Amino acid sequence: MKPALDVITIGRSSVDLYGQQVGGRLEDMASFSKAVGGCPANIAIGTARLGLKSGLVTRVGDEAMGRFIREQMQREGVSTQGIVTDKQRLTALVILGVRDEDSFPLIFYRDNCADMALTEDDIDERFIASAAAIVVTGTHFSRETTAAAQKKAIRIAKANGRKVVFDVDYRPNLWGLLGHGAGESRYVRSDAVTEHLKPILADCDLIVGTEEELHIAGGSEDTLAAIRSIRAISNATIVCKRGPMGCVVFPDAIPDSLDDGVKGPGFPVEVYNVLGAGDAFLSGFLRGWLRDEPLETCCAYANASGAFAVSRLLCSPEIPTFPELQHFLKTGSRHKALRFDEDINHIHWATTRRPQSDTLMALAIDHRMQLEAMAKEVGAPVERIPDFKVLAVQAAAKVADGRPGFGMLIDGTYGREALFRAADHPFWIGRPVELPGSRPLDFEGGGSLGARLVEWPVGHTIKCLCFYHPDDPQELRERQERDLLRLHDAARRIGRELLVEIIAGKNGALKSDTVAGILQRLYDLGIKPDWWKLEPQRDEAAWHAIGKVISANDPLCRGIVLLGLEAPENELEAAFAAAASEPQVKGFAVGRTIFNDAARRWLKGEMTDEAAVIDMASRFQRLVDAWQRVSGRAKAA
C-alpha cells in the first residue's frame, strides 16, 4: 500500500522566543518573536513547505504554548495525529538571540518538559506505518523512555519496509554533559554518548550530521575516521554538513578524502543566524531524497534551504517553500543577505501566510466619520456607536454561522469591543489605518505607524483607503505613493496582511483602464498588497484589465473584494454580475448598504437591538446570496 505520508518526524517540539535586538546580549533583550522550534518540529514544517506530506510525533503541554504548536502545525499542513497533549507537563521553551556572526546564545527551558515525556505508548503503529520514512533525532535517545519510543518507531518502520532517517542533532547540555548556560555549545566528546548511539546506526537508511555530530556518532574526532566507523556499522547514506562549504554525501564506500563524496552547488550568503540551519538543510535534502532525485539535486535543495535559514532570524518560519526554493535555484539573488531580496521575501511571505478561504464576503462597519455625522444628525451621542458595532458583529455571525469565507472590517476607534467580539468567530478581520476622508492620505493616531501596528493581533489585516486618481497633481500622487510605500514596508516588517482600497471615481473620470493603470503604477513602486478593495467598474473589460495587471505583477495576490459606496442592493447585484467573470474578484466588503437604515433608526431609538441585528443580517444575507448566485454562474460558464 502506498504510504499516505512522506515522512514523520519524532522528538522535540518547543516554542522559540527570539530576541529581536540583534547584536545585544540576552540579558538586554526587550522584545521577542515567537515561533515553533525543536529539530523534529522544524523538519516537519520544513518538509511540508517543500511539498512533502509530513507528520510529527511529540508531546505538548495542555496550555497556550502547546496549542500554538498544534495550531501552527495545522496551518503548515503537518499531520497532528501523533501530537499528544500532556496534562502534567509544560511545553518546552527556548530563549535565543544573535550576539554577532559567531555567537548565538540560547537557554533551553526543558526541565521535565512535555516532549521529553514521550513514551512507547505514544507511538501508534498504524500512524508510523503510514509514512514512507521516519526521522528520529539525537536528543530523544538521551533518556531511556524517549529512546524506547524512538526504537519502537524504528522497529515498526523496518517491519513495514519504510526508511529510517537519523538526524544526530547533538546538544551536549541536553545529554546532561554541560550546564544550563551552555545551550550554545555544539560538541563535547563523550564515549558514553557514542556507545549509546551505535546500536541505532545499523537500522538507519540515512544519517545526517555536522562534522562534530558525526564525530560523536562515529567515536572519532577525525571526520573521515568517524564516517568510516559509521560505515562499518551501517549501510546508510551518510550526509556530512560542512557549513558554508555545503555538504558531502557518501552513499557507498568511503573514499580517501571528504572532498571525493557526492556534492551539490553551494550558496555563499551572509550568516545572520545559524540556529535552525541544519533543520532547513535536512528538510531540503529530504525533499529530494524521498522523491528519488539524484543526490546532487538533494544537496542543492539542502544547501539552498540552509542558506535561507542562516540569512534570516528565526528557525521554522524562515525555511523556504518549494516555489521560493525553485525561484532561488533558477534566478539566484543579487543579495548575499537573502533577507534583503524583495522578490524572494514576497514569495516567502505570500506562500507562508495563514490559510484563507478563496471567497471573502465581509460586512464593513469600520466607518467612523459617517456614523459620527449620522449620530449628530439624529441627536444621538457618539458614545452609542461602539454598541451598534457590536450588534453588527452579531448580524455577521448570524449569517456566517461558523462557515469559512466570511469577514468584517472594524475600526479601533469605535469598534474596540466589536473587535473583541469578532474574535469569538472564525472571521477574516480587517482594520483601517487611514485618517477618515484624508486626501492626501494620512494615518490615524499620529506617531509611529509600525509601533501601533505591532500591537494588533497577528490575524488582523491592515486596511488602507486611498483616494487616488491618475489625473491628480503630481505632488499629491507622490505624497500618497510615499505613504502607501511606508505602510507596505511596515506591514511586511511586522508580519501583517495588507488590503489597499483604491477609490478613483470620486476625483476624476473612471474609464475602463483607469484602475488597472493605478494598480500597475503601485506595483511598479514595489507595493504588493495581499488584497485589493476596489469600486465597481464600468464593464467586464475593466475588470479583466485589472485582473491581467494583478496576474502579471503578483500571481500570489489573494485577490479583489468589491466595495459598495452605499449603492442600493439591486445596483450592487449588477456590479457583482459584472465583476464575477474576473477570477481575481473573490467577493465583497460592503457596509452602508447593509447598516445605514438600521443605524439611523437604532440611534434615534426607533429600533431595538434585536431588530437591528435582524435587519442587518437579512440585508447581508441577500448580498451573500447575490454574490454566490452570480459567482456560481461565472464558474459554471
XYZ file of C-alpha atoms in Angstrom:
637
model
C 0.000 0.000 0.000
C 1.305 3.445 -0.915
C 2.145 5.457 2.206
C -0.259 8.294 2.993
C 2.588 10.449 4.314
C 6.096 11.016 3.057
C 7.739 11.487 6.431
C 7.032 11.538 10.165
C 9.482 13.254 12.491
C 9.796 12.262 16.142
C 11.001 14.079 19.244
C 11.481 17.676 20.341
C 8.883 20.405 19.959
C 9.220 23.740 21.676
C 8.324 27.385 21.430
C 11.290 29.539 20.419
C 11.417 33.080 21.777
C 13.913 35.024 19.672
C 15.330 38.287 20.940
C 14.609 40.969 18.357
C 17.535 43.222 19.264
C 20.224 41.717 17.057
C 23.717 42.384 18.383
C 22.709 42.547 22.013
C 23.098 40.195 24.949
C 20.204 38.003 26.043
C 20.366 39.930 29.296
C 19.400 43.081 27.416
C 16.664 41.727 25.135
C 13.483 43.787 25.426
C 11.158 42.002 22.984
C 10.899 38.568 21.427
C 9.412 36.862 18.373
C 7.605 33.575 18.921
C 7.925 30.546 16.648
C 7.699 26.761 16.676
C 11.098 25.220 17.411
C 12.799 21.927 18.122
C 14.586 19.906 15.465
C 11.788 17.407 14.588
C 9.080 20.092 14.671
C 11.164 22.318 12.409
C 11.762 19.477 9.948
C 8.063 18.594 9.895
C 7.259 22.187 8.938
C 10.184 22.435 6.512
C 9.295 19.295 4.583
C 5.636 20.346 4.415
C 6.640 23.716 2.989
C 8.771 21.959 0.400
C 5.874 19.881 -0.831
C 6.096 16.673 1.187
C 3.275 15.237 3.283
C 4.652 15.266 6.787
C 3.600 14.387 10.318
C 5.005 14.896 13.813
C 5.148 12.685 16.896
C 5.732 14.659 20.077
C 4.137 15.826 23.304
C 2.983 19.340 24.110
C 1.577 20.870 27.262
C -2.100 21.462 27.913
C -1.666 25.235 27.709
C -1.391 28.101 25.243
C 2.119 27.232 24.029
C 1.154 23.635 23.355
C -1.942 24.741 21.493
C 0.162 27.182 19.495
C 2.409 24.340 18.304
C -0.568 22.181 17.359
C -2.356 25.024 15.562
C 0.774 26.118 13.704
C 1.346 22.551 12.532
C -2.204 22.508 11.188
C -1.645 25.825 9.410
C 1.529 24.440 7.842
C -0.253 21.318 6.623
C 1.519 18.926 9.028
C -0.454 15.936 10.320
C -1.071 16.375 14.058
C -2.287 12.827 14.655
C 0.905 11.997 16.544
C 0.895 15.065 18.819
C -0.052 14.050 22.363
C -1.302 16.589 24.905
C 0.446 16.104 28.242
C -1.799 17.167 31.138
C 1.018 17.216 33.706
C 3.908 18.949 31.941
C 4.588 22.260 30.232
C 5.666 22.772 26.629
C 9.403 23.337 26.298
C 10.642 26.880 25.733
C 13.892 28.141 24.249
C 15.208 31.702 24.592
C 17.539 32.624 21.741
C 19.479 35.594 20.452
C 22.000 36.775 17.886
C 25.032 38.391 19.539
C 27.238 38.546 16.428
C 28.066 36.367 13.425
C 29.768 33.779 15.640
C 27.762 33.900 18.862
C 24.141 32.751 19.174
C 23.277 32.440 22.875
C 20.344 30.255 23.865
C 18.790 28.836 27.001
C 16.737 25.631 26.985
C 13.770 25.563 29.390
C 13.247 21.802 29.269
C 13.162 20.627 32.874
C 10.512 17.869 32.912
C 9.028 19.277 29.706
C 6.243 17.633 27.740
C 8.202 16.317 24.752
C 10.748 14.511 26.973
C 7.871 12.525 28.470
C 7.256 10.741 25.155
C 6.797 7.004 25.737
C 6.322 3.839 23.723
C 2.572 4.181 24.285
C 2.637 7.380 22.224
C 3.951 5.534 19.166
C 0.943 4.423 17.155
C 1.827 1.547 14.830
C -0.663 2.461 12.120
C 0.444 6.092 12.092
C 4.153 5.221 11.831
C 3.454 2.683 9.093
C 1.538 5.329 7.146
C 4.745 7.213 6.249
C 7.422 6.349 3.705
C 10.100 7.400 6.203
C 10.542 8.414 9.808
C 13.095 10.845 11.247
C 14.499 10.021 14.662
C 16.614 12.597 16.453
C 19.568 12.513 18.809
C 18.160 14.284 21.862
C 15.392 11.725 22.268
C 17.949 8.926 22.650
C 19.326 10.675 25.758
C 16.690 9.233 28.103
C 15.507 5.684 28.485
C 11.788 6.314 27.933
C 12.156 8.588 24.918
C 14.801 6.286 23.432
C 12.393 3.367 23.806
C 9.717 5.349 21.973
C 12.004 6.061 19.025
C 13.284 2.471 18.935
C 9.714 1.229 18.765
C 9.075 3.575 15.831
C 12.199 2.216 14.109
C 11.010 -1.378 14.553
C 7.603 -0.520 13.094
C 9.142 1.327 10.166
C 11.525 -1.508 9.324
C 8.784 -4.111 9.630
C 6.711 -2.178 7.105
C 9.529 -1.581 4.646
C 9.833 2.111 5.496
C 13.022 4.178 5.635
C 14.703 5.402 8.812
C 16.463 8.768 8.890
C 18.700 9.704 11.817
C 19.433 13.369 12.493
C 22.244 13.206 15.059
C 21.092 16.595 16.452
C 23.727 16.588 19.187
C 23.191 19.066 22.023
C 25.666 18.297 24.826
C 23.708 20.033 27.560
C 20.556 18.064 26.661
C 22.590 14.919 27.346
C 23.494 16.338 30.762
C 27.127 16.976 29.795
C 27.032 20.757 30.296
C 25.090 23.235 32.404
C 22.054 25.337 31.531
C 24.227 28.247 30.445
C 25.939 26.207 27.719
C 22.991 25.831 25.348
C 25.034 27.266 22.512
C 27.680 24.541 22.738
C 27.510 22.010 19.911
C 30.199 19.497 20.819
C 31.666 17.773 23.842
C 33.423 14.453 23.349
C 31.629 11.636 25.156
C 32.343 7.938 24.724
C 29.135 7.229 26.654
C 27.018 9.070 24.086
C 28.844 7.361 21.223
C 28.176 3.921 22.696
C 24.571 4.917 23.265
C 24.092 5.846 19.609
C 25.973 2.979 17.953
C 23.120 0.446 18.113
C 20.867 2.920 16.307
C 23.073 3.286 13.253
C 22.593 -0.189 11.803
C 18.854 0.346 11.256
C 19.238 3.685 9.502
C 18.886 4.389 5.792
C 20.091 7.986 6.035
C 22.353 9.518 8.682
C 22.814 13.297 8.756
C 25.075 15.432 10.902
C 27.667 18.153 11.064
C 31.294 17.075 11.280
C 31.097 17.350 15.087
C 27.873 15.329 15.160
C 29.442 12.618 13.042
C 32.388 12.663 15.466
C 30.039 11.795 18.326
C 28.211 9.156 16.260
C 31.420 7.575 14.959
C 33.552 7.957 18.097
C 36.461 9.832 16.499
C 37.405 13.485 16.177
C 38.862 12.751 12.750
C 35.890 13.252 10.448
C 36.874 10.681 7.841
C 37.661 8.110 10.529
C 34.306 8.788 12.193
C 32.459 8.297 8.907
C 34.339 5.045 8.276
C 33.381 3.892 11.767
C 29.735 4.592 10.985
C 30.037 2.770 7.662
C 31.412 -0.308 9.455
C 28.121 -0.476 11.352
C 25.602 0.895 8.856
C 24.863 0.781 5.130
C 23.062 4.108 5.382
C 23.700 7.028 3.076
C 25.787 9.401 5.214
C 25.465 13.166 4.839
C 28.148 15.404 6.317
C 27.095 19.047 6.735
C 30.054 21.405 6.349
C 28.569 24.833 6.951
C 29.493 27.383 4.266
C 31.160 24.604 2.236
C 27.784 22.936 1.775
C 27.676 19.196 2.281
C 29.191 15.953 1.075
C 27.322 12.654 0.743
C 28.619 9.091 0.964
C 26.143 6.575 -0.459
C 28.568 3.647 -0.634
C 32.213 3.029 0.213
C 34.037 5.855 1.968
C 36.724 7.453 -0.246
C 40.152 8.624 0.841
C 39.083 12.264 1.075
C 35.963 14.093 2.234
C 36.039 16.043 -0.998
C 35.569 12.865 -3.021
C 31.974 12.329 -1.877
C 28.891 13.441 -3.800
C 28.342 17.179 -3.655
C 25.981 19.795 -4.943
C 26.272 23.542 -5.537
C 26.988 25.779 -2.578
C 25.373 29.152 -1.961
C 27.603 31.687 -0.205
C 25.406 34.036 1.819
C 25.829 36.364 4.749
C 25.461 34.462 8.028
C 22.829 36.166 10.157
C 21.852 33.289 12.445
C 22.995 29.667 12.245
C 20.320 28.343 14.605
C 17.851 26.147 12.714
C 20.000 25.966 9.586
C 20.515 22.230 9.975
C 16.776 21.619 10.178
C 16.204 23.624 6.992
C 19.073 21.695 5.384
C 17.589 18.296 6.206
C 14.141 19.457 5.056
C 15.635 20.308 1.682
C 17.601 17.074 1.451
C 14.527 15.002 2.252
C 12.523 16.862 -0.400
C 14.855 15.365 -2.984
C 15.775 12.078 -1.310
C 12.199 10.940 -0.674
C 11.311 11.757 -4.281
C 14.271 9.708 -5.586
C 16.039 12.742 -7.019
C 19.795 12.458 -7.781
C 21.979 13.066 -4.734
C 23.405 16.175 -6.383
C 19.878 17.602 -6.547
C 19.247 16.617 -2.923
C 22.409 18.525 -1.993
C 21.297 21.580 -3.955
C 17.910 21.622 -2.218
C 19.586 21.137 1.153
C 22.323 23.727 0.701
C 19.903 26.331 -0.617
C 17.404 25.712 2.191
C 20.185 26.034 4.743
C 21.313 29.262 3.082
C 17.856 30.732 3.538
C 17.850 29.815 7.221
C 21.255 31.308 8.063
C 20.340 34.522 6.267
C 17.227 35.105 8.408
C 16.466 35.481 12.115
C 14.092 32.706 13.180
C 14.084 28.907 12.707
C 10.970 27.196 11.306
C 9.371 30.419 9.937
C 12.409 31.025 7.742
C 12.514 27.656 5.975
C 11.646 28.252 2.303
C 8.616 26.963 0.473
C 9.127 24.991 -2.724
C 8.090 27.875 -5.024
C 10.569 30.086 -3.174
C 13.311 27.473 -3.443
C 12.674 26.967 -7.153
C 12.800 30.715 -7.767
C 16.131 30.966 -5.962
C 17.691 27.985 -7.757
C 16.548 29.377 -11.114
C 17.372 33.071 -10.711
C 19.672 33.312 -7.688
C 19.822 36.609 -5.825
C 21.837 39.771 -6.132
C 21.923 39.947 -2.324
C 24.322 37.932 -0.178
C 21.951 38.734 2.690
C 18.865 36.973 1.343
C 16.599 38.726 3.836
C 17.032 41.897 1.750
C 15.864 40.316 -1.527
C 12.385 41.793 -2.033
C 11.319 39.301 -4.721
C 12.267 36.285 -2.604
C 10.768 37.844 0.511
C 7.469 38.385 -1.262
C 7.290 34.782 -2.417
C 8.169 33.638 1.104
C 5.524 35.871 2.661
C 2.808 35.016 0.165
C 3.379 31.246 0.351
C 3.516 31.101 4.169
C 0.533 33.323 5.012
C -2.205 31.886 7.168
C -4.708 29.850 5.132
C -7.650 31.841 3.793
C -10.879 30.828 2.083
C -10.922 31.511 -1.646
C -14.056 33.619 -1.142
C -14.412 36.639 1.143
C -17.806 38.132 1.976
C -17.393 40.863 4.564
C -19.666 43.220 6.457
C -17.856 46.551 6.729
C -18.518 48.503 9.919
C -15.213 50.394 10.065
C -16.949 53.684 9.280
C -16.182 56.470 11.708
C -16.821 59.804 10.038
C -20.143 58.662 8.538
C -21.516 57.299 11.827
C -20.377 60.416 13.697
C -22.292 62.551 11.204
C -25.347 60.313 11.487
C -25.294 60.451 15.282
C -25.046 64.247 15.182
C -27.880 64.441 12.657
C -30.314 62.421 14.786
C -29.167 63.922 18.084
C -27.578 60.758 19.487
C -24.323 60.726 21.496
C -21.347 59.265 19.618
C -20.727 57.106 22.705
C -23.510 54.844 21.409
C -21.639 53.992 18.202
C -19.486 51.234 19.807
C -22.617 49.379 20.962
C -24.051 49.460 17.455
C -20.858 47.970 16.049
C -21.199 45.042 18.442
C -24.684 44.472 17.016
C -23.159 44.415 13.531
C -20.832 41.617 14.666
C -23.866 39.662 15.871
C -25.538 40.176 12.490
C -22.489 38.987 10.568
C -22.129 35.962 12.851
C -25.795 35.118 12.312
C -25.242 34.948 8.555
C -21.829 33.254 8.669
C -22.971 30.597 11.142
C -19.369 29.461 11.689
C -18.672 28.893 7.995
C -15.400 29.983 6.338
C -15.280 32.778 3.811
C -16.874 35.494 5.931
C -15.308 38.562 7.455
C -15.656 42.034 8.877
C -13.992 45.412 8.566
C -13.918 47.005 12.027
C -12.074 50.064 13.296
C -10.284 50.506 16.602
C -11.781 53.951 17.267
C -15.391 52.952 17.932
C -15.025 49.234 17.316
C -12.750 48.076 20.151
C -15.396 45.905 21.782
C -16.652 44.793 18.353
C -13.116 43.592 17.527
C -13.070 41.578 20.743
C -16.439 40.012 19.935
C -15.491 39.349 16.300
C -12.562 37.294 17.611
C -15.140 34.867 19.026
C -15.906 33.804 15.449
C -13.752 32.427 12.586
C -13.919 35.745 10.755
C -11.378 37.348 8.485
C -10.863 40.734 10.161
C -9.633 43.937 8.524
C -8.840 47.177 10.376
C -8.420 50.643 8.873
C -5.348 52.804 9.452
C -6.200 55.843 7.329
C -7.489 59.090 8.775
C -11.114 59.070 7.599
C -11.629 61.107 4.454
C -7.977 62.166 4.213
C -6.700 63.287 0.831
C -3.735 63.300 0.681
C -3.627 60.047 2.599
C -2.819 60.400 6.280
C -2.765 57.822 9.058
C -4.955 57.902 12.114
C -3.372 58.365 15.536
C -0.084 60.022 14.563
C 3.294 58.885 15.849
C 4.949 55.673 14.727
C 2.774 53.613 12.402
C 4.786 50.420 12.958
C 4.697 50.761 16.754
C 0.907 50.897 16.673
C 0.506 48.058 14.209
C 2.703 45.670 16.189
C 0.054 45.739 18.938
C -2.567 44.262 16.592
C -3.381 40.539 16.713
C -1.445 38.659 14.045
C -4.619 37.653 12.226
C -5.843 41.207 11.659
C -5.421 42.577 8.142
C -4.355 46.211 7.732
C -6.835 48.076 5.546
C -5.972 51.424 3.971
C -8.285 53.553 1.824
C -6.572 55.898 -0.618
C -8.468 58.345 -2.869
C -6.156 58.170 -5.875
C -6.649 59.189 -9.485
C -4.007 59.227 -12.244
C -5.007 62.818 -13.126
C -4.219 64.051 -9.611
C -1.487 66.689 -9.336
C 1.960 65.129 -9.277
C 2.733 66.384 -5.769
C -0.445 64.771 -4.421
C 0.230 61.470 -6.180
C 3.833 61.334 -4.964
C 2.857 62.047 -1.369
C 0.191 59.337 -1.379
C 2.582 56.880 -3.004
C 5.216 57.571 -0.320
C 2.715 56.841 2.426
C 1.493 53.659 0.748
C 5.104 52.514 0.424
C 5.680 53.281 4.104
C 2.599 51.302 5.048
C 3.591 48.365 2.820
C 7.025 48.265 4.445
C 5.525 48.378 7.948
C 3.083 45.574 7.131
C 5.835 43.294 5.859
C 8.222 44.048 8.724
C 5.678 43.193 11.411
C 4.056 40.319 9.506
C 0.519 41.594 8.918
C -1.516 41.221 5.759
C -2.385 44.398 3.866
C -5.536 45.380 1.979
C -5.269 48.530 -0.148
C -8.569 50.164 -1.070
C -8.474 52.455 -4.079
C -11.325 54.839 -4.890
C -10.681 56.759 -8.104
C -14.177 57.639 -9.325
C -14.817 60.385 -6.764
C -11.967 62.513 -8.092
C -11.973 62.017 -11.833
C -13.349 60.048 -14.759
C -13.495 56.275 -14.326
C -12.591 54.749 -17.673
C -12.082 51.085 -18.499
C -8.333 51.340 -17.942
C -8.238 53.840 -15.058
C -7.986 51.473 -12.105
C -5.821 48.979 -13.997
C -3.355 51.807 -14.619
C -3.356 52.802 -10.944
C -2.607 49.236 -9.855
C 0.208 48.958 -12.386
C 1.730 52.190 -11.047
C 1.623 50.916 -7.468
C 3.110 47.566 -8.496
C 5.896 49.430 -10.312
C 6.681 51.136 -6.998
C 7.011 47.750 -5.280
C 3.665 47.791 -3.452
C 2.186 44.292 -3.414
C -0.787 44.149 -1.046
C -2.344 40.853 -0.108
C -5.780 42.189 -1.082
C -7.226 44.954 -3.227
C -10.566 46.568 -2.430
C -11.995 48.320 -5.486
C -15.106 50.211 -6.515
C -17.497 48.729 -9.110
C -16.191 49.104 -12.659
C -17.886 50.183 -15.887
C -17.893 46.762 -17.510
C -16.302 43.324 -17.649
C -13.475 44.678 -19.822
C -12.377 46.965 -16.985
C -12.343 44.040 -14.558
C -10.367 41.862 -16.948
C -7.817 44.660 -17.414
C -7.429 44.850 -13.633
C -7.152 41.083 -13.340
C -4.493 40.998 -16.038
C -2.378 43.557 -14.155
C -2.618 41.602 -10.909
C -1.814 38.266 -12.561
C 1.208 39.732 -14.321
C 2.646 41.509 -11.270
C 1.639 39.310 -8.361
C 0.115 35.928 -9.172
C 0.189 35.196 -5.427
C -2.186 38.066 -4.586
C -5.204 36.944 -2.547
C -7.474 38.879 -4.918
C -10.057 41.674 -5.028
C -13.099 42.446 -2.905
C -15.725 44.911 -4.113
C -16.751 47.929 -2.080
C -20.318 49.222 -2.046
C -20.249 53.048 -1.842
C -23.755 52.978 -0.299
C -25.248 51.664 -3.542
C -28.740 50.120 -3.437
C -28.863 46.330 -3.317
C -30.061 45.966 -6.923
C -27.163 48.096 -8.179
C -24.714 46.044 -6.150
C -26.058 42.821 -7.591
C -25.496 44.225 -11.085
C -21.970 45.235 -10.053
C -21.413 41.726 -8.716
C -22.510 40.262 -12.037
C -20.073 42.464 -13.974
C -17.191 41.520 -11.705
C -17.867 37.827 -11.186
C -16.379 36.735 -14.507
C -12.939 38.001 -13.425
C -11.235 35.241 -11.360
C -9.277 37.796 -9.294
C -12.531 39.090 -7.767
C -13.115 36.982 -4.654
C -16.093 38.674 -3.024
C -17.174 41.914 -1.415
C -16.787 44.124 1.656
C -19.922 46.242 1.927
C -21.055 48.480 4.775
C -23.599 51.265 4.424
C -25.860 49.305 2.074
C -26.225 46.859 4.954
C -26.211 49.009 8.099
C -27.304 52.543 7.143
C -31.027 52.190 7.751
C -30.630 50.146 10.927
C -28.015 52.524 12.334
C -30.160 55.587 11.789
C -33.265 54.055 13.335
C -31.333 52.473 16.220
C -29.512 55.703 17.077
C -32.862 57.532 17.074
C -34.270 54.943 19.476
C -36.778 53.649 16.911
C -35.296 50.131 16.674
C -34.359 47.576 19.316
C -31.040 45.755 19.434
C -32.673 42.535 18.260
C -34.456 44.248 15.378
C -31.227 45.976 14.282
C -29.400 42.638 14.232
C -32.194 41.008 12.234
C -32.340 43.894 9.743
C -28.586 43.936 9.110
C -28.406 40.138 8.928
C -31.180 39.985 6.327
C -29.508 42.621 4.153
C -26.111 40.937 4.485
C -27.677 37.578 3.660
C -29.254 38.975 0.479
C -25.861 40.243 -0.686
C -24.270 36.895 0.159
C -26.956 35.124 -1.846
C -26.490 37.517 -4.745
C -22.720 37.047 -4.814
C -22.956 33.279 -4.575
C -25.551 33.246 -7.310
C -23.574 35.316 -9.830
C -20.165 33.879 -8.932
C -21.593 30.376 -9.256
C -22.820 31.191 -12.733
C -19.432 32.628 -13.650
C -17.646 29.479 -12.532
C -20.103 27.276 -14.374
C -19.525 29.237 -17.574
